[in-house]
CSV table of C-alpha atoms in Angstrom, one decimal:
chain,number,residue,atom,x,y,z
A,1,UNK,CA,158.4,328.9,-8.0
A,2,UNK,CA,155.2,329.6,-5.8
A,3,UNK,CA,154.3,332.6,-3.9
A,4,UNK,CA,155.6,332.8,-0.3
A,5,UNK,CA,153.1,332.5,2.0
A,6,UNK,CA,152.3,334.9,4.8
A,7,UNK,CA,152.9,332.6,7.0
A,8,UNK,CA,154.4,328.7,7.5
A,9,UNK,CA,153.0,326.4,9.8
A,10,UNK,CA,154.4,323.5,11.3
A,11,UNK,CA,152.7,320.5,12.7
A,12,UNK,CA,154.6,320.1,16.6
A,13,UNK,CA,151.9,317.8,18.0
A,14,UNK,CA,149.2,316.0,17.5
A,15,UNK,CA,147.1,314.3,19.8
A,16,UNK,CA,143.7,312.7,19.1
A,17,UNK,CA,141.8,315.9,20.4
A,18,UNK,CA,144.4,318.4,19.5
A,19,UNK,CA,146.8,319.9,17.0
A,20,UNK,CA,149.1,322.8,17.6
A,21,UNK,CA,150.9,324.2,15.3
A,22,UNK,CA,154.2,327.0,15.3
A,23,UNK,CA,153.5,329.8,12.9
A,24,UNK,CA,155.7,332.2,11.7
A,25,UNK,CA,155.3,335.6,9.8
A,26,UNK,CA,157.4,335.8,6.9
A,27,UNK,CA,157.0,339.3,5.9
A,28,UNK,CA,154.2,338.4,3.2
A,29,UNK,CA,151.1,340.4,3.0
A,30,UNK,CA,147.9,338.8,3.0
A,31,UNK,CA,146.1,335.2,4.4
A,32,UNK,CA,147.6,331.6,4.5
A,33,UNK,CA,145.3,328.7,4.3
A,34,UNK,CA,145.3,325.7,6.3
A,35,UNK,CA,144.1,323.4,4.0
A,36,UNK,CA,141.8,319.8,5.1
A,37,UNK,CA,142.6,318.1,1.6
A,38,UNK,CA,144.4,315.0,3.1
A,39,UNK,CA,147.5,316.5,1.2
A,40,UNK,CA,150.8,316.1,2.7
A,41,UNK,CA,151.2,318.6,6.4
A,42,UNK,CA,150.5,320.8,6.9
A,43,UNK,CA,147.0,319.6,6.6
A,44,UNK,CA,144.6,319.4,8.8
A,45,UNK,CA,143.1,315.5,8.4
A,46,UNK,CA,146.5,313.9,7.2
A,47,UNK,CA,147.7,315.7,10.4
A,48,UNK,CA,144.9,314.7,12.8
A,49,UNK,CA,145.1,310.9,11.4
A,50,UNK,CA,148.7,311.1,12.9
A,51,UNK,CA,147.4,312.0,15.9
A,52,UNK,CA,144.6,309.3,15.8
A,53,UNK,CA,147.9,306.8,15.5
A,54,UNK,CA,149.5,308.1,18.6
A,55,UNK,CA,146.7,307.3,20.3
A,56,UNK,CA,146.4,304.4,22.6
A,57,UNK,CA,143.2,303.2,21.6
A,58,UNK,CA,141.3,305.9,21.9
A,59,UNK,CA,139.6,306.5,18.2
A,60,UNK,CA,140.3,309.8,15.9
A,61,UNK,CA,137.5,312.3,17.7
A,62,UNK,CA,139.3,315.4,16.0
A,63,UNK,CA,139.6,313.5,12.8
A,64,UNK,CA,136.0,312.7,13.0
A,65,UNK,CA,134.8,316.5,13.6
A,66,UNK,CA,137.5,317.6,10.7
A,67,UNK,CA,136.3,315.4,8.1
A,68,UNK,CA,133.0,316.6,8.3
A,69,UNK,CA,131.5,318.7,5.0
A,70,UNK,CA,130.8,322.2,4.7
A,71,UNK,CA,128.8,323.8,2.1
A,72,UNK,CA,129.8,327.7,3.4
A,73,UNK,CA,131.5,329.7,5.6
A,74,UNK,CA,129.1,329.8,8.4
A,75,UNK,CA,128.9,325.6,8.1
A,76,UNK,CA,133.0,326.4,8.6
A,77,UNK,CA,132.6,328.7,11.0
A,78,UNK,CA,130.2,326.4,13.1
A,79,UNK,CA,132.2,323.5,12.6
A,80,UNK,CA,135.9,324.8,13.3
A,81,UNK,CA,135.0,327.8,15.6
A,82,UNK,CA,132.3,326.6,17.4
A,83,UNK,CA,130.4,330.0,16.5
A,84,UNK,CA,126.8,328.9,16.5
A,85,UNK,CA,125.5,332.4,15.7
A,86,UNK,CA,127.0,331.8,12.1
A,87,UNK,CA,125.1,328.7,11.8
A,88,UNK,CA,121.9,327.8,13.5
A,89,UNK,CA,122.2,323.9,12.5
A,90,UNK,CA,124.6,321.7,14.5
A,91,UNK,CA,126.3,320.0,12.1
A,92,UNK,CA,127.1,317.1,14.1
A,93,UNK,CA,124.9,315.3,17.2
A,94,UNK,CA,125.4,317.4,20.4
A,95,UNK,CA,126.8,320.6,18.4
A,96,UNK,CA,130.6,318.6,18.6
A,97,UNK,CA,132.9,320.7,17.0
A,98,UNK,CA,136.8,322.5,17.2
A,99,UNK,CA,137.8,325.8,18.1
A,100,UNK,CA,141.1,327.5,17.5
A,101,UNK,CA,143.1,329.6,20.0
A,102,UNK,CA,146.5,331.6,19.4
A,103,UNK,CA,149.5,331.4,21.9
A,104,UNK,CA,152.0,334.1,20.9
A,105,UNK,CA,155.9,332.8,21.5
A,106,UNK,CA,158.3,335.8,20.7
A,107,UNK,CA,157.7,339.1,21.2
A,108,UNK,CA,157.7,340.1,17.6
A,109,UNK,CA,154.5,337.6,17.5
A,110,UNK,CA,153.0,339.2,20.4
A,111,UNK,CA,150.0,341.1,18.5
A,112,UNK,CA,148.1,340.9,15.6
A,113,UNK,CA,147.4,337.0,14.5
A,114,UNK,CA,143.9,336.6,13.4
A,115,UNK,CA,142.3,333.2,12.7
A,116,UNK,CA,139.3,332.3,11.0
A,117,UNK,CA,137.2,329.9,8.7
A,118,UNK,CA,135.9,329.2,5.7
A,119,UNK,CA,134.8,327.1,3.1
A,120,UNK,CA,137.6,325.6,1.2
A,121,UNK,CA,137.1,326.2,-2.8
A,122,UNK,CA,135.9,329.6,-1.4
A,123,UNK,CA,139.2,330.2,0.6
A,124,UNK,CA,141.2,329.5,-2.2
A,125,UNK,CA,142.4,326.4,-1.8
A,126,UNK,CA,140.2,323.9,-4.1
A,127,UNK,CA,141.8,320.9,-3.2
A,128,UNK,CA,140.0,321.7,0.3
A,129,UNK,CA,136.7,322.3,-1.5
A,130,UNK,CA,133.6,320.7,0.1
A,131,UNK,CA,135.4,320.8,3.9
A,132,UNK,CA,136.6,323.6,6.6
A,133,UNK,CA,139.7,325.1,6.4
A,134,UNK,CA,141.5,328.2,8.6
A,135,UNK,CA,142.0,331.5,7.6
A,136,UNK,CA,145.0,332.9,8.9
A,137,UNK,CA,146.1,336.3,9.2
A,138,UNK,CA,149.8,337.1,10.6
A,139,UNK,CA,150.8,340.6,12.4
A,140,UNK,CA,150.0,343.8,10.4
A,141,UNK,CA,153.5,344.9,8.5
A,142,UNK,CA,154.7,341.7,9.9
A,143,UNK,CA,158.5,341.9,9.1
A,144,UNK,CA,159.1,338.3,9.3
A,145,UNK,CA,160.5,336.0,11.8
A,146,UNK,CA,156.8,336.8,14.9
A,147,UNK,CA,156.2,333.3,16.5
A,148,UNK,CA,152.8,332.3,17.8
A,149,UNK,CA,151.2,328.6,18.3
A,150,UNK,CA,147.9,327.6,17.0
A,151,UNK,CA,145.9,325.1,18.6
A,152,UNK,CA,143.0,323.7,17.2
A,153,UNK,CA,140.8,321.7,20.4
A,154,UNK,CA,138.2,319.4,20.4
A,155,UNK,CA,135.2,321.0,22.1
A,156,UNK,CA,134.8,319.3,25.1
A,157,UNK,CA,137.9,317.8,25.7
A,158,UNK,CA,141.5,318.0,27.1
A,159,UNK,CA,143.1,321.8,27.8
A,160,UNK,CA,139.4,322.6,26.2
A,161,UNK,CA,137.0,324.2,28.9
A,162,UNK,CA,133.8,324.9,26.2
B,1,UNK,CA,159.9,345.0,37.7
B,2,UNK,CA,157.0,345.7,35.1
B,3,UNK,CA,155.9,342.4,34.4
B,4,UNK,CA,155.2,339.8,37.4
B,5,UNK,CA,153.6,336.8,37.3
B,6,UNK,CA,151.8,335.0,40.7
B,7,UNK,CA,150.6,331.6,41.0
B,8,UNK,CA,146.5,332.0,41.7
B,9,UNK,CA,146.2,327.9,41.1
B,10,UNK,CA,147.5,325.0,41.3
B,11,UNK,CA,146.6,321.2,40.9
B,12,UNK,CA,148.5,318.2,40.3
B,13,UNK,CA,148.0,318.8,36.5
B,14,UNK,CA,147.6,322.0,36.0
B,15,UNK,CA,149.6,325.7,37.3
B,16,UNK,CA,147.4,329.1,36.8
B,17,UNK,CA,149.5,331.7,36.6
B,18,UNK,CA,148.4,336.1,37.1
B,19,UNK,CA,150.4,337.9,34.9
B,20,UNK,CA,150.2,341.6,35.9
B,21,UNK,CA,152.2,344.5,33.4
B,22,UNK,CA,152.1,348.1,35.2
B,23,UNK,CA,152.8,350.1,32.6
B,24,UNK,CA,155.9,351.5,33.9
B,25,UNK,CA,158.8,351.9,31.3
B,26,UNK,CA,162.3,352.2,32.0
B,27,UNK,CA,164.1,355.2,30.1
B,28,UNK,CA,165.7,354.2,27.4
B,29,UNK,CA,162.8,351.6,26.9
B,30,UNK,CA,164.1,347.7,27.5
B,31,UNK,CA,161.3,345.7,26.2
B,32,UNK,CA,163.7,342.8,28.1
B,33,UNK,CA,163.3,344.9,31.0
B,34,UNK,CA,159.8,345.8,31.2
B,35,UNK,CA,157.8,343.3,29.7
B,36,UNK,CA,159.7,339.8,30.4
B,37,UNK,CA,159.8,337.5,33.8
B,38,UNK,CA,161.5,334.3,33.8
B,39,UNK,CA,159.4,331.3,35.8
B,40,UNK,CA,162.1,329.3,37.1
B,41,UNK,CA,162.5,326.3,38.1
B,42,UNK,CA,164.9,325.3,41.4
B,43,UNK,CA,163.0,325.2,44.1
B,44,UNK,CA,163.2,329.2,44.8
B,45,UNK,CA,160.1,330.7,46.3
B,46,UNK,CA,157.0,331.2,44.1
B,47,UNK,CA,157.1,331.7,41.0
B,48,UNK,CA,158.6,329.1,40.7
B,49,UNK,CA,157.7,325.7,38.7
B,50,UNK,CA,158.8,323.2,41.0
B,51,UNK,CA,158.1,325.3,44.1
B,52,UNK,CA,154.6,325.5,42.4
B,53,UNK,CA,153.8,322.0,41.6
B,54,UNK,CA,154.8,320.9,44.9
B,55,UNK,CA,152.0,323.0,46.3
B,56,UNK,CA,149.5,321.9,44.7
B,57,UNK,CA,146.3,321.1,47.0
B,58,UNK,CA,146.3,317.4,48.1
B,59,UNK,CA,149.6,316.0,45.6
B,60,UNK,CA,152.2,313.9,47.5
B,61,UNK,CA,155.1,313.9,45.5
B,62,UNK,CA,153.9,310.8,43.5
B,63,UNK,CA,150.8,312.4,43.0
B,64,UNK,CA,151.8,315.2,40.8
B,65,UNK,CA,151.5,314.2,37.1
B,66,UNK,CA,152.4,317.6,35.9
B,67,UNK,CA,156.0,317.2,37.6
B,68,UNK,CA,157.0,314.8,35.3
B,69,UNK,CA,158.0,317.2,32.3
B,70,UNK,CA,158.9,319.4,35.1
B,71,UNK,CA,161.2,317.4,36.4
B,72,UNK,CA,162.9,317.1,33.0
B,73,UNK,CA,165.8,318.4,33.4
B,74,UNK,CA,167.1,317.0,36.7
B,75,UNK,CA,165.6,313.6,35.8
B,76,UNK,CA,166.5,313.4,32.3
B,77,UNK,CA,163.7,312.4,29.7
B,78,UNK,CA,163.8,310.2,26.9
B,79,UNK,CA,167.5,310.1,25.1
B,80,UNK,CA,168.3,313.2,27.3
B,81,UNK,CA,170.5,312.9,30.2
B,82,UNK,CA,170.1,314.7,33.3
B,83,UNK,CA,171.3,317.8,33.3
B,84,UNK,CA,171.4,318.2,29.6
B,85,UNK,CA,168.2,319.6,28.3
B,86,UNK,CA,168.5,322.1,25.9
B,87,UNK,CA,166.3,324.8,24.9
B,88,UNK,CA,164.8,322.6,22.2
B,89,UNK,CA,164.0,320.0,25.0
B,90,UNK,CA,162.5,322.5,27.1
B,91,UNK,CA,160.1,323.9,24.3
B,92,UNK,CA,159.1,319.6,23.8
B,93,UNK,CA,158.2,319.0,27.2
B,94,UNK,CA,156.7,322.2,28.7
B,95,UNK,CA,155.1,323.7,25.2
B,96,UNK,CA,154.6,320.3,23.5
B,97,UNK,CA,156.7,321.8,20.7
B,98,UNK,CA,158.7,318.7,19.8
B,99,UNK,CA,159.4,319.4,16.2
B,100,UNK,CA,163.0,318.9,17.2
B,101,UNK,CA,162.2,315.0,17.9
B,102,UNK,CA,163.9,315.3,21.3
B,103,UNK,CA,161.6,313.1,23.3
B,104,UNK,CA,160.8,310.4,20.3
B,105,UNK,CA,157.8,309.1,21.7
B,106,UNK,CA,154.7,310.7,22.0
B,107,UNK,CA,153.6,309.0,25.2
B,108,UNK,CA,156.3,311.0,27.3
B,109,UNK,CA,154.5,313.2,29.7
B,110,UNK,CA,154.5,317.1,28.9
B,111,UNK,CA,152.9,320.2,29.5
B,112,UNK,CA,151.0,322.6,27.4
B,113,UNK,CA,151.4,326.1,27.7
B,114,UNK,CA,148.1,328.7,27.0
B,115,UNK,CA,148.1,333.1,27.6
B,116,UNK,CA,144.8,334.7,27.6
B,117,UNK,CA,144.4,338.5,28.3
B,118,UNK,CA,142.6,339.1,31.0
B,119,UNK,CA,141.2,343.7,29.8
B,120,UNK,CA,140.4,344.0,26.0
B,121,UNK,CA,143.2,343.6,24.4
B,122,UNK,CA,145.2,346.3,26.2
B,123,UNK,CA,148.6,343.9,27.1
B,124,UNK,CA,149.8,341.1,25.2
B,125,UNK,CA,151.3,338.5,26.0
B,126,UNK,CA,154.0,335.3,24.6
B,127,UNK,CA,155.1,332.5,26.5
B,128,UNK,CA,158.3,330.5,25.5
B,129,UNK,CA,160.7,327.9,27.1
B,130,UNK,CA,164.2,327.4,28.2
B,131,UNK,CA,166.4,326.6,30.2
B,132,UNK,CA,168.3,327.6,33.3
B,133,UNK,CA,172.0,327.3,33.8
B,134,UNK,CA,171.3,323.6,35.5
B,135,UNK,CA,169.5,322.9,32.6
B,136,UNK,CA,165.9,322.6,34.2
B,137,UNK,CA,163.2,323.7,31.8
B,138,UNK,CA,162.0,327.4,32.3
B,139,UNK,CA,159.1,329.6,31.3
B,140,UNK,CA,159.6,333.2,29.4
B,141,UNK,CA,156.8,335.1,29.6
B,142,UNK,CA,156.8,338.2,27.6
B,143,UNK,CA,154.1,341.3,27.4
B,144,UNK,CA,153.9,344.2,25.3
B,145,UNK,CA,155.1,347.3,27.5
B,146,UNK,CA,153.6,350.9,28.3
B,147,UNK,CA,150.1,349.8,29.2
B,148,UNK,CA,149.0,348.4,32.6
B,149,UNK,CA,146.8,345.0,31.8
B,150,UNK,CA,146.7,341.2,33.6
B,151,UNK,CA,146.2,338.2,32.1
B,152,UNK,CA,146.8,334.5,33.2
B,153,UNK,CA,149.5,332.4,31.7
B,154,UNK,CA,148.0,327.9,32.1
B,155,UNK,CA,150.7,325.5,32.4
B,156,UNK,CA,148.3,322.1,31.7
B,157,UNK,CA,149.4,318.0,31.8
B,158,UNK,CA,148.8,317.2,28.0
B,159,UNK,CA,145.4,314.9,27.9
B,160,UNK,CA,143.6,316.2,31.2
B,161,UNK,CA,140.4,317.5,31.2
B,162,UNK,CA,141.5,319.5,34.3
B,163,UNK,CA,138.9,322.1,34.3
């Protein structure tokens, strides 16, 4: 039997610009991955291809940004947080890329999540190796059970003002 | 009441919400008391969802997109009668949470929901859904409690720009 994550996350929409995602703490220390390995969801190509089906003609833009290749953290951290101090080099025409934002749901969730991004293999998770993936960290002494949404935009397109 | 929420914006696809705590703590502390307001959603003066989105600048009624989902409950939407949404239903259509499969197609209309602190990190905040006892979809905003803070709680159409 595997080790519990510190947190699960479930896919509850996907759009072709857009993912979210419910999180919940389950009393585990430490970081949970969300791996880009095209494994099954949660996963963050396989689950922006669903959304590229939903679509009504209208292409896989997330997809596209999420399949691009990273060779480190800051290529992550440009790609999926749109932090361009980390990394100089757009990595795609125009400097497209995502950016993650936390919506907390219960009150037990209120305070504490942390997102960020790295480098698959160098994540831990080297089925992701070669692409971005997000760091997640759940409430300090989360007791299990805190509820927050994760959303990961498209720069520069719906519900995305940057 | 500790936590109140005003409506600052409002267009036909998106509802901007001030969320102001004042630090004030009831004795015994109630988190449910001092850090939660309902946004309902009957018609009652602002707050108010439907109150809200039927002041938005220049919307006739049939120019309102973000209605729709608010409208879910005394419309009915998808398999769901009227007057029977549940809580489930009401996450679906106002926090595009539909892991439930309530609305089974992802082309029906619904709303996304976004908090953002307005100070440093000094009051937090979580929104949720519901509903009311006529089953109309309702927001739950919580806040952490003995600090005074603002922040703004957006209630956006899924797939609008709506800047």
């Amino acid at each position: 039997m595997g080790v519990t994550p510190s947190v699960t996350l479930a896919l509850v929409d996907s759009t072709p610009y857009r993912l979210r995602y419910l999180m919940t703490a389950t009393g585990q220390p430490g970081f949970t991955t969300l791996p880009n390995a095209l494994g099954v969801t949660p996963d963050l190509r396989t689950d922006a291809q669903a959304g590229a089906l939903s679509s009504v003609g209208s292409g896989a833009p997330l997809l596209e940004v999420l399949g691009i290749a990273v060779a480190d953290q800051a290529g992550a951290r440009r790609l999926l947080l749109g932090d361009v101090v980390a990394s100089a080099a757009p990595l795609l025409p125009g400097g497209l890329h995502a950016r993650a934002k936390i919506t907390p749901r219960n009150r037990g969730g209120l305070v504490g999540w942390a997102v960020d991004a790295d480098e698959g293999a160098a994540a831990g998770d080297p089925a992701s190796a070669g692409f971005g993936v997000y760091v997640i960290d759940p409430p300090t002494n989360a007791a299990g059970g805190e509820e927050a949404y994760l959303d990961i935009h498209l720069s520069h397109s719906e519900i995305s003002s940057e | 009441m500790a936590l109140t929420a005003a409506l600052v914006e409002a267009t036909p696809d998106r509802l901007r919400y001030l969320l102001t705590q004042d630090g004030v703590v009831t004795s015994p502390t109630n988190p449910d008391v001092d850090g939660l307001v309902v946004i309902g959603n009957d018609g009652s003066p602002t707050p108010d969802l439907l109150t809200d989105i039927q002041s938005a600048a220049g919307g006739s009624v049939s120019g309102l997109p973000l209605k729709t989902p608010i409208d879910a409950g005394r419309n009915g939407v998808a398999a769901v009668a009227a007057g029977a949404l549940t809580q489930a239903g009401a996450r679906a259509v106002l926090l595009s949470d539909d892991a439930a499969n309530i609305l089974g197609n992802d082309l029906t209309p619904r709303a996304v929901c976004e908090v953002t602190s307005r100070e440093d990190a000094v009051v937090q905040f979580a929104v949720d859904a519901n509903v009311d006892g006529s089953a109309n979809p309702v927001l739950e905003v919580r806040s952490s409690v003995g600090n005074a803070g603002t922040g703004y709680l957006d209630v956006h159409l899924r797939h609008t720009l709506d800047l």
